[in-house]
Short mmCIF file of C-alpha atoms in Angstrom, two decimals:
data_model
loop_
_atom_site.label_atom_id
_atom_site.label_comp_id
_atom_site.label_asym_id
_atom_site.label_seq_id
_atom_site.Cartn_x
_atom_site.Cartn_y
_atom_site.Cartn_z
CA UNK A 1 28.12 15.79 18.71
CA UNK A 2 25.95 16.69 15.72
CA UNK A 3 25.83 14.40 13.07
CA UNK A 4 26.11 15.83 9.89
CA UNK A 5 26.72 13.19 7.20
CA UNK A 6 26.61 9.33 6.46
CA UNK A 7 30.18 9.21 7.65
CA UNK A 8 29.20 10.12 11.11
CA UNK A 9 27.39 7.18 11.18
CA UNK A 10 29.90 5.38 9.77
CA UNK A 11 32.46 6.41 12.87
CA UNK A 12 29.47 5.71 15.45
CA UNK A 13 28.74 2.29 13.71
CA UNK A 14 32.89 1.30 13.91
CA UNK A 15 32.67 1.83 17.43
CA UNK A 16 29.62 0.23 18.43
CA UNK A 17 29.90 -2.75 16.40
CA UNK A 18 32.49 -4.09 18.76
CA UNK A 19 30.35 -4.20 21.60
CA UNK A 20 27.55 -5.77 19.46
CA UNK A 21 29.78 -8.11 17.68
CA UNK A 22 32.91 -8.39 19.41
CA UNK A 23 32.63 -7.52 23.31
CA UNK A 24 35.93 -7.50 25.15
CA UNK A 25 34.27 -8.94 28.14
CA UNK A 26 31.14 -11.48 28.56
CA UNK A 27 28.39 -9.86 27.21
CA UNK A 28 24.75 -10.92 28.65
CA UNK A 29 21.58 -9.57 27.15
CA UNK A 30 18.02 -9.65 29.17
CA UNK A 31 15.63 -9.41 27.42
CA UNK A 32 13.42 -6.48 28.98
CA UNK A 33 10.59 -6.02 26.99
CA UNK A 34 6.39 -5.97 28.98
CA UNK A 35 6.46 -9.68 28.50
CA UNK A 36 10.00 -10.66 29.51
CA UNK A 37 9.79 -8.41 32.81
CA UNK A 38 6.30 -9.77 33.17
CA UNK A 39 8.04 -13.19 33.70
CA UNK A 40 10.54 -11.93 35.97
CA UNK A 41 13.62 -10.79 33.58
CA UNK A 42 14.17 -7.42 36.03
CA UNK A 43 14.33 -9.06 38.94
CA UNK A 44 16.95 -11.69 36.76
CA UNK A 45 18.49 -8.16 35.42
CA UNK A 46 18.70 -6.16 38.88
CA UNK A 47 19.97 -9.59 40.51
CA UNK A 48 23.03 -10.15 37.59
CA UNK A 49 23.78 -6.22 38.05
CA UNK A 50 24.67 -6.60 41.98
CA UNK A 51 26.85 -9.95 41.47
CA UNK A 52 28.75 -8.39 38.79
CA UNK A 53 28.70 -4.48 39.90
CA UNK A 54 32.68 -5.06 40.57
CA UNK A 55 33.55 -7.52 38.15
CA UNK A 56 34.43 -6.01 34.51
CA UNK A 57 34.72 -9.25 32.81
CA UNK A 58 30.99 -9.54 32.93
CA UNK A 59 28.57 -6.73 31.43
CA UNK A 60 24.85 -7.01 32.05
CA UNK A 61 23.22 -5.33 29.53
CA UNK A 62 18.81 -5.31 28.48
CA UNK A 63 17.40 -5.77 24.89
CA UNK A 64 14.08 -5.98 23.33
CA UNK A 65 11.69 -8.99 22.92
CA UNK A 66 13.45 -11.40 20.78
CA UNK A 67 9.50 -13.05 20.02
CA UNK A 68 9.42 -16.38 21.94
CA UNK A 69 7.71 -15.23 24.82
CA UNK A 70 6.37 -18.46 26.07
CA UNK A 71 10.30 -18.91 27.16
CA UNK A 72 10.64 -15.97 28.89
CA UNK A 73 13.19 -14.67 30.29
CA UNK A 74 15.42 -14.70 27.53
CA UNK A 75 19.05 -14.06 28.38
CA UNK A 76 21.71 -13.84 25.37
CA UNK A 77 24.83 -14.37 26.28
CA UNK A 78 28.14 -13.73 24.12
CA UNK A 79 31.59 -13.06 23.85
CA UNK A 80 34.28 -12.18 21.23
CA UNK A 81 35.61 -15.71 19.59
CA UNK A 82 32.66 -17.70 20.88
CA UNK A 83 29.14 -18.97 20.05
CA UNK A 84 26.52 -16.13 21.40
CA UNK A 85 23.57 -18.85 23.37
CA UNK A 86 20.24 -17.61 23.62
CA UNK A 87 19.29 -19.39 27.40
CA UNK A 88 15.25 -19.68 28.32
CA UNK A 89 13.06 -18.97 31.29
CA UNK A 90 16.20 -17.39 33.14
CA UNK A 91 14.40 -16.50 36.28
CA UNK A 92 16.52 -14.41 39.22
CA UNK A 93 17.19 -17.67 40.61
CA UNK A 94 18.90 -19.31 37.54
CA UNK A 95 20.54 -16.01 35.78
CA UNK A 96 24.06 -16.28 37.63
CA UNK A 97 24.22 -20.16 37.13
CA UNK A 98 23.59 -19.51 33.33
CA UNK A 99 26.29 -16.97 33.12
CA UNK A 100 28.98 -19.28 34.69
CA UNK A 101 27.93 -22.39 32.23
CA UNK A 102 28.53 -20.09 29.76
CA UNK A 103 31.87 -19.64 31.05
CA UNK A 104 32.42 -22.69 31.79
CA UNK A 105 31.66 -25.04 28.75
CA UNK A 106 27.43 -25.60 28.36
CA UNK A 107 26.80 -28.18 30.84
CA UNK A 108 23.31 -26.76 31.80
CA UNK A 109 21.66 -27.74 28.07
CA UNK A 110 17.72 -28.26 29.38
CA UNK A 111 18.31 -24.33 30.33
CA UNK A 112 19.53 -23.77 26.51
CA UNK A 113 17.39 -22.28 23.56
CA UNK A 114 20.09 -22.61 20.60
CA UNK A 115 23.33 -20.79 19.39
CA UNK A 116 22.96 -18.17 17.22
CA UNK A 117 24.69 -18.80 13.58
CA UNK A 118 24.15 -14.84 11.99
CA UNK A 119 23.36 -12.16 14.43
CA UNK A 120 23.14 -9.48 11.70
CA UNK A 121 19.84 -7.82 10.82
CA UNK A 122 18.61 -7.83 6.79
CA UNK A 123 20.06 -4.51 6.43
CA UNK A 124 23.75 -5.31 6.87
CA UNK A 125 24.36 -8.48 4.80
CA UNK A 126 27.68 -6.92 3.57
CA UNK A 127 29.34 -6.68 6.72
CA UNK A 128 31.17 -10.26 6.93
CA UNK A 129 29.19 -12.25 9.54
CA UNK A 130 31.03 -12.37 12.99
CA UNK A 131 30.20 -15.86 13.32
CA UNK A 132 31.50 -17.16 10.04
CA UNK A 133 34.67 -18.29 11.54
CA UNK A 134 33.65 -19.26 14.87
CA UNK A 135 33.45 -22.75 15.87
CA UNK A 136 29.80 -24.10 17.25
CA UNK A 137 29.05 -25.72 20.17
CA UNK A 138 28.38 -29.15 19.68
CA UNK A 139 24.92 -31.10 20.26
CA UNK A 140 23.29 -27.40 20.15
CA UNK A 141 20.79 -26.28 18.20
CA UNK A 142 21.28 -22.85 15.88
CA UNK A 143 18.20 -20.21 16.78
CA UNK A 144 17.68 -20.06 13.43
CA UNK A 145 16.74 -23.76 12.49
CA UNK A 146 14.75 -24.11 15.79
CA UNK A 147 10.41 -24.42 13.93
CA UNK A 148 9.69 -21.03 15.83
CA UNK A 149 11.84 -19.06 13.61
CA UNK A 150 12.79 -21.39 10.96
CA UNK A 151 11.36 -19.26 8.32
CA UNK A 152 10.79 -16.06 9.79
CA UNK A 153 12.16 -12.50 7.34
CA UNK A 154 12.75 -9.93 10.30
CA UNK A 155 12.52 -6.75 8.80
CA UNK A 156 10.06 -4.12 11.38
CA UNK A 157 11.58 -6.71 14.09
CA UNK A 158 14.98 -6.77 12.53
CA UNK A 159 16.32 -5.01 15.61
CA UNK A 160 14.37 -5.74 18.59
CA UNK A 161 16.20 -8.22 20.72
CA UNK A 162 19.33 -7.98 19.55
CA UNK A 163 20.14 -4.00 20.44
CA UNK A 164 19.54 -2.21 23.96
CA UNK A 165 16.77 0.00 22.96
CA UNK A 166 17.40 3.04 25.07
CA UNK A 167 20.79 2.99 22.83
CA UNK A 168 20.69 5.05 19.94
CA UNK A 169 24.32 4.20 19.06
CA UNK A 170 23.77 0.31 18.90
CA UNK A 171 20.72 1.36 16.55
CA UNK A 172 23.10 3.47 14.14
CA UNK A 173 25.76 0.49 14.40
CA UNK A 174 21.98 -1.76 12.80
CA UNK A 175 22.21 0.66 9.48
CA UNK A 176 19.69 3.02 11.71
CA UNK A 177 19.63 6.46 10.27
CA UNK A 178 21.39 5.85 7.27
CA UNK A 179 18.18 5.98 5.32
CA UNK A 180 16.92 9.14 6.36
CA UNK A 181 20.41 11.05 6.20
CA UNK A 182 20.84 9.22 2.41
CA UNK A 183 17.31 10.61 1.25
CA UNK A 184 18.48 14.53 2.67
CA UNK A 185 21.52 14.17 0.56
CA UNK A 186 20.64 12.45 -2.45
CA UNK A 187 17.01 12.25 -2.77
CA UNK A 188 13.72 14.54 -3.36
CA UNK A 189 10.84 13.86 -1.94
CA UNK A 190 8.60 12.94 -4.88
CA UNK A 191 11.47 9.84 -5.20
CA UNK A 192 10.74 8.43 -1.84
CA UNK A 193 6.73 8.73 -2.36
CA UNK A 194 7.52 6.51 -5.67
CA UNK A 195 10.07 4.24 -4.22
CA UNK A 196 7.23 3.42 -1.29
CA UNK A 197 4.73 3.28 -4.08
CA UNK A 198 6.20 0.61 -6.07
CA UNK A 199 7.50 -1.20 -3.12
CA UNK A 200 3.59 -2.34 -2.05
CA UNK A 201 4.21 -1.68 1.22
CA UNK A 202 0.23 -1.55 2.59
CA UNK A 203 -0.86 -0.05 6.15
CA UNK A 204 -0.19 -2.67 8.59
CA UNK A 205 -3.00 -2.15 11.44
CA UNK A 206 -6.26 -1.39 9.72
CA UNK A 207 -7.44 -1.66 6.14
CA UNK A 208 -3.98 -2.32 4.35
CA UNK A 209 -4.27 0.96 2.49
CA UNK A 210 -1.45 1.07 -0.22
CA UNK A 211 1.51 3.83 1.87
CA UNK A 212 2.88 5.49 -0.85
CA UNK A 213 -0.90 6.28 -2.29
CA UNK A 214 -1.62 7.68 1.58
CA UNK A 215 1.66 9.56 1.27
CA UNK A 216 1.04 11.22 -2.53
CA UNK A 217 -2.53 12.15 -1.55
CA UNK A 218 -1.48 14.35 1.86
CA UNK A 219 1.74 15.59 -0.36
CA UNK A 220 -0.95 17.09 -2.98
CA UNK A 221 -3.53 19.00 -0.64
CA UNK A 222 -2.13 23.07 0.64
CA UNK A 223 -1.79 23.30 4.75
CA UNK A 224 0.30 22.79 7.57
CA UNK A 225 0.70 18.72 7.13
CA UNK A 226 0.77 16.24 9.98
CA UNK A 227 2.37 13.11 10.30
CA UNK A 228 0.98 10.59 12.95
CA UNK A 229 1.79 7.06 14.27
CA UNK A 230 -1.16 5.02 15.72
CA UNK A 231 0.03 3.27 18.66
CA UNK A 232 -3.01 2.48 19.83
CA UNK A 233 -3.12 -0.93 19.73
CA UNK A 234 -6.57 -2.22 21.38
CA UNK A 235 -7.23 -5.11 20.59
CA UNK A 236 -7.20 -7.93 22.51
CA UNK A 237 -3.94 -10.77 22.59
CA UNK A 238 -2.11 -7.66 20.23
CA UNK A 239 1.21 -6.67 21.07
CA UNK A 240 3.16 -6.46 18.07
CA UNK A 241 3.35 -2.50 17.81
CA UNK A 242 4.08 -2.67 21.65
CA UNK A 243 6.86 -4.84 21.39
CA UNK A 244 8.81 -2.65 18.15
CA UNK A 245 8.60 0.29 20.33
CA UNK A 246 10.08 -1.33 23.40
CA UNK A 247 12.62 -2.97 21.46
CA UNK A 248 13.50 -0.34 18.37
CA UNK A 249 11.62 3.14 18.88
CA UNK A 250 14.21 4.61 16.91
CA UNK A 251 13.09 2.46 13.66
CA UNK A 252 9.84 4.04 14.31
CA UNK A 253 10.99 7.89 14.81
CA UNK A 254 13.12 7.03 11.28
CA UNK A 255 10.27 6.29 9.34
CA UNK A 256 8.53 8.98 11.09
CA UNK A 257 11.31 11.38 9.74
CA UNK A 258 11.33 9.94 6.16
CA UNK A 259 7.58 10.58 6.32
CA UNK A 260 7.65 14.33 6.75
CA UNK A 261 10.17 14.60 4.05
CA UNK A 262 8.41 13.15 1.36
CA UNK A 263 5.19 14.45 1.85
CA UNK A 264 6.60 18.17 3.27
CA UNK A 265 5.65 17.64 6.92
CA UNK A 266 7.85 19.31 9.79
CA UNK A 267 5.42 18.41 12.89
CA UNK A 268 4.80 14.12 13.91
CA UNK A 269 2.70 13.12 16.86
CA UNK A 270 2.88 9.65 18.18
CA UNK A 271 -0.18 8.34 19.88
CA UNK A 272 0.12 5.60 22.22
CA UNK A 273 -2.09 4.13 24.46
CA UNK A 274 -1.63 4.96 28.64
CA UNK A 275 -1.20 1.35 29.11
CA UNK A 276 1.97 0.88 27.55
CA UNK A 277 3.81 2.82 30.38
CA UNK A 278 7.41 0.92 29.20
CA UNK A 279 6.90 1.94 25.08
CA UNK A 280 6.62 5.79 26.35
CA UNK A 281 9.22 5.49 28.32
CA UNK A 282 11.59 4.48 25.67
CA UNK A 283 9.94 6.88 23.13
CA UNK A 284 10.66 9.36 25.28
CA UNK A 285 14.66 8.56 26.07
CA UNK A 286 14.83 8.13 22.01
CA UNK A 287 13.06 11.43 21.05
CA UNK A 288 15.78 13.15 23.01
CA UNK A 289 19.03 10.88 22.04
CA UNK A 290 17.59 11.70 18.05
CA UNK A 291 17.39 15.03 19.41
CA UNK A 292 20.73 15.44 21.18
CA UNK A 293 22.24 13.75 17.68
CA UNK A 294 20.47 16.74 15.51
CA UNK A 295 18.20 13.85 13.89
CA UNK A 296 15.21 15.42 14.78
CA UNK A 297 14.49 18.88 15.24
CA UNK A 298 15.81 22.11 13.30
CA UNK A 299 17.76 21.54 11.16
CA UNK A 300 18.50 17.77 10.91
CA UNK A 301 21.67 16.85 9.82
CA UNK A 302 22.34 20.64 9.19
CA UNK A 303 19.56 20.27 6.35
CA UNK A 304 17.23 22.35 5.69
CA UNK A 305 14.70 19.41 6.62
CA UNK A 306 13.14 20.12 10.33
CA UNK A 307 10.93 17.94 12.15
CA UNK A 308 9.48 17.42 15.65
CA UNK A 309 7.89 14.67 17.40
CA UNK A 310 5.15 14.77 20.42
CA UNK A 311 3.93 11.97 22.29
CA UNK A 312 0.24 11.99 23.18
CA UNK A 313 -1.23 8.89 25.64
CA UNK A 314 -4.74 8.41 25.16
CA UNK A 315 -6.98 7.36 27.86
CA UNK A 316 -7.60 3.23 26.91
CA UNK A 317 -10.61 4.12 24.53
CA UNK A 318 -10.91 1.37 22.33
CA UNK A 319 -13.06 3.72 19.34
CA UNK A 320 -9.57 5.56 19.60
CA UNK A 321 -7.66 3.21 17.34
CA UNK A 322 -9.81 4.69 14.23
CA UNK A 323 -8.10 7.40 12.61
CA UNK A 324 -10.63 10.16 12.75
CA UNK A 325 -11.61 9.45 16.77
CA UNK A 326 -8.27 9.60 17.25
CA UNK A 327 -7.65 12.83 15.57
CA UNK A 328 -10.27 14.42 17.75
CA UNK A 329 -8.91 12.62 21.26
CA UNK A 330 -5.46 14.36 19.70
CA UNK A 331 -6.62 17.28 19.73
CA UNK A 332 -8.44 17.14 22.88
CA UNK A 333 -11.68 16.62 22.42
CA UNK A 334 -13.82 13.25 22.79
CA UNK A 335 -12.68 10.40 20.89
CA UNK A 336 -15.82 9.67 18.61
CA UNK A 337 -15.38 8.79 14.94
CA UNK A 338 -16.31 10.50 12.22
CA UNK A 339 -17.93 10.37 8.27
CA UNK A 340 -15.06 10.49 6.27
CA UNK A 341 -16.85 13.02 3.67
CA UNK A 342 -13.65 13.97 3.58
CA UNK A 343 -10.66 12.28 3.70
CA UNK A 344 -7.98 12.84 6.56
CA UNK A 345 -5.18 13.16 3.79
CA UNK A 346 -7.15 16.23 3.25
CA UNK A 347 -8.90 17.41 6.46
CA UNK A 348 -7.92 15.70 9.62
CA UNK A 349 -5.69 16.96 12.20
CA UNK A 350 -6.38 20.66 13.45
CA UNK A 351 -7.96 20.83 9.76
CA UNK A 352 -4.83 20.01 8.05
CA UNK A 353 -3.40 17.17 5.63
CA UNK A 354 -2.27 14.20 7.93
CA UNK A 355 -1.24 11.29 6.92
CA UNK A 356 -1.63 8.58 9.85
CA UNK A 357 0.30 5.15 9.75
CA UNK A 358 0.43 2.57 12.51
CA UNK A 359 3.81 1.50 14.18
CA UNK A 360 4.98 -1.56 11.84
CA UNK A 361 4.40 0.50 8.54
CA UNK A 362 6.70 3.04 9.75
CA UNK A 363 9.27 0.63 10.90
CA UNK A 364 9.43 -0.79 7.48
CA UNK A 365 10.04 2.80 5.90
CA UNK A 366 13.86 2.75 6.45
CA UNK A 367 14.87 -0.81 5.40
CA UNK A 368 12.53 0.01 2.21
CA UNK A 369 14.48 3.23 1.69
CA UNK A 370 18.23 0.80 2.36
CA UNK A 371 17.46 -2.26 0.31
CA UNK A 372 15.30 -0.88 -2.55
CA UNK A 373 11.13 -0.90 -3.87
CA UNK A 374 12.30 -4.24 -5.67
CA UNK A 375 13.37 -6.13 -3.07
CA UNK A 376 10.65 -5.49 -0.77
CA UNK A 377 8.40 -6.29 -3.56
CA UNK A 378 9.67 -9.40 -4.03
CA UNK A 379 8.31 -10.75 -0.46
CA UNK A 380 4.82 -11.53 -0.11
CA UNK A 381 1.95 -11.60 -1.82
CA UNK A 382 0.59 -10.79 -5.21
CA UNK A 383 -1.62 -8.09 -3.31
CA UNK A 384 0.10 -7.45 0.17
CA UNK A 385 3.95 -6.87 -0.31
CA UNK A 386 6.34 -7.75 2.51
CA UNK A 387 6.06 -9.41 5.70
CA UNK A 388 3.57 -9.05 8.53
CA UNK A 389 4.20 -9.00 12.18
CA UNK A 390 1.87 -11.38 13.87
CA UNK A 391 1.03 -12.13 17.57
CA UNK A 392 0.20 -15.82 18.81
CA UNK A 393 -1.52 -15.96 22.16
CA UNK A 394 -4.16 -18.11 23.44
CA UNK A 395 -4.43 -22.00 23.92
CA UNK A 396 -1.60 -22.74 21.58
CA UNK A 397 2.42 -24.29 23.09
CA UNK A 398 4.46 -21.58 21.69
CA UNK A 399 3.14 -18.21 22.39
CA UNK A 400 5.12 -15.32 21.25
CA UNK A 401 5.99 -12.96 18.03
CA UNK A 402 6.68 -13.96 14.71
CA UNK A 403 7.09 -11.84 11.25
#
C-alpha cells in the first residue's frame, strides 16, 4: 500500500490505535533500547517470548527507552479496561512473575514503578484519553506524579517508550507523518521556513543556531542542496540522540523529509557513529518501511516532492561531530575541520548548500509543523524556545533521560 493522503493515515491510525490503546489480549512492553538490553531486558524479552510462544492471551512486544534508566528493565504492561503499570528492574528471572501479578491483582508492589494516568503523546490531545474512564489501582503511584517526570514536556521523546520502534504503523497511529503529508498538500515551502522561524526552535547539539535562519540561508544559495543529520554524538555520559533513534527513527526521517521540502532538497544523509550498532539498525528497518509506504523516495505521497535518505557510520572520531570534519569524513576523506570562510549553508557537502541539524532538532520539526510556531514558542526561554533533551549520568541516584 501507497499512502497517498492524510486519510490513509487516518485508516492506519484506526487500526493501530487498538493495539496501542485497547489490546484484546495482555499487552507487555520491554523496553529494548542500548541501556535497557544493557541491563538484561533481551534476555527478560527472549525469556517472556518462549513462555508465551503458544499462549495468545499474552503478547510480548519491545519499545524504546522510556528515560529512567537507573530502573532498568522497564516492562509496561497493559490491557483493554485496566490500568497500564510500568514494573522496574524486570530481569529474565522476574519478567514472568510480573506478568502474572499483573493478572492477578498487584501483589508484587516493591517490583512496581507507577500506573500510567494519560498514555497519549502532546500531539494527540484530542483523541479522548483511554484512561479517562478507567478505574486506578489503589495505593499506586501515577508515572506522571512520580519527581523523575513530574514536570517533564515530551515532545522529541514524545514517542520513545511508548511505540515499538521498528513499527512504522504504531508511529502513524502517534500523529507520525501527518505533518509532512499536511505541508505537500497545503503548504509551500517558504511557509514552513517561517513557521520554524518564528517558532525559536535553536540547533540542539552544538551552538543553538536559530533552524529556520539555517534553513532560509541553504534555501537562498543555487546547487544541488543537502540535508544532513549529525548523529554523532561523542561526547562522553551523552545518549540522548542515541536513545530518539532507538526509540522513534521515524520522528527523525519526518523532520528529515520536511527539511528537504522547505529548503528544495531531494537527497538526506544521516551520519551516525559505528558505535551505535542498535540506532542503525532501526534506521535502517525505518528507511525501508517509509520507503515501502511511498514516504520517502520518488514521488512521496504521489507528490511531486522526492527525497532519499543514506546512512553513513563514521569511524568513532571524536573531531567528527563538527560540521565541516564531518562533511569531509562524508565524503570520504579524513575527518579534519575546516575555516568556515565560507559557510556550509553555502559550500559544504560535495560543494553544495547543506544544511546540517543534529537528531533532537529534527525530531522537533513535525510536532512544530502539528501544533503550531506559537505554541512551541510559548515553552522555554526568552532566548532558547522549547524543551531540551538532557542526559543524567554520573554519581547522582536517578540516572536516566529527561526533556
Amino acid at each position: 500500500m501507497k499512502i497517498q493522503s492524510v486519510k490513509d493515515l487516518e485508516k492506519i491510525t484506526r487500526e493501530y490505535s487498538t493495539s496501542l490503546y485497547y489490546p484484546e489480549s495482555i499487552k507487555v512492553n520491554i523496553g529494548m533500547a542500548s541501556c535497557g538490553i544493557a541491563a538484561g531486558a533481551d534476555a527478560a524479552f527472549n525469556t517472556a517470548s518462549e513462555a508465551f510462544a503458544d499462549d495468545k492471551a499474552v503478547e510480548i512486544c519491545q519499545t524504546g527507552c522510556i528515560g529512567f534508566c537507573e530502573v532498568e528493565p522497564l516492562v509496561e504492561i497493559l490491557a483493554d479496561g485496566r490500568p497500564r503499570v510500568m514494573y522496574k528492574n524486570i530481569t529474565p528471572d522476574k519478567i514472568l512473575d510480573a506478568v502474572a501479578d499483573y493478572q492477578n491483582g498487584l501483589s508484587k508492589k516493591k517490583w512496581i514503578l507507577g500506573q500510567m494516568r494519560d498514555p497519549r503523546s502532546i500531539l494527540e490531545t484530542e483523541i479522548n484519553n483511554p484512561m479517562g474512564k478507567v478505574e486506578p489501582f489503589e495505593a499506586i503511584p501515577f508515572l506522571e506524579d512520580i519527581p523523575f517526570y513530574k514536570g517533564q514536556v515530551k515532545i522529541a521523546l514524545r514517542n520513545c517508550g511508548y511505540i515499538d520502534p521498528d513499527c512504522i504503523e504504531e508511529y502513524i497511529a502517534k500523529k507520525g507523518y501527518q505533518a509532512l503529508l499536511e505541508i505537500l498538500e497545503h503548504s509551500e515551502p517558504g511557509k514552513i521556513l517561517e513557521t520554524i522561524k518564528t517558532s525559536g526552535l535553536r540547533g540542539r547539539g552544538g551552538g543553538g543556531f536559530p533552524t529556520g535562519i539555517k534553513w532560509a540561508s541553504c534555501a537562498k544559495h543555487d546547487g544541488d542542496r543537502y540535508i544532513i543529520c549529525n548523529a554523532d554524538e561523542g561526547d562522553p555520559g551523552a545518549y540522548m540522540d542515541r536513545s530518539i533513534l532507538e526509540g522513534d527513527p521515524h520522528s527523525v526521517l519526518e523532520g528529515m523529509l520536511i527539511a528537504g521540502y522547505a529548503i528544495g532538497s531531494s537527497q538526506g544523509y544521516i551520519y551516525v557513529r559505528n558505535e551505535y550498532p542498535l540506532a542503525v539498525k532501526r534506521l535502517v528497518t525505518a528507511i525501508k518501511q517509509a520507503e515501502a509506504y511511498g514516504l520517502l523516495g520518488d514521488s512521496i505521497a504521489g507528490s511531486d516532492y522526492s527525497f532519499n535518505i543514506k546512512i553513513s557510520t563514521g569511524a568513532g572520531a571524536f573531531v567528527c561531530g563538527e560540521s565541516t570534519a564531518l562533511m569531509a569524513s562524508l565524503e570520504g576523506n579524513v575527518g579534519r575541520p575546516r575555516a568556515k570562510y565560507v559557510h556550509t549553508v553555502e559550500k559544504g557537502f560535495r560543494e553544495g548548500p547543506t544544511n546540517l541539524n543534529n537528531v533532537e532538532t529534527y525530531a522537533n520539526v513535525p510536532a512544530i509543523i502539528l501544533k503550531g510556531a506559537a505554541w512551541y514558542a510559548g515553552m522555554g526561554t526568552d532566548h532558547s524556545k522549547g524543551t531540551k533533551v538532557f542526559s543524567l549520568v554520573g554519581k547522582i541516584k536517578n540516572t536516566g533521560l529527561v526533556e
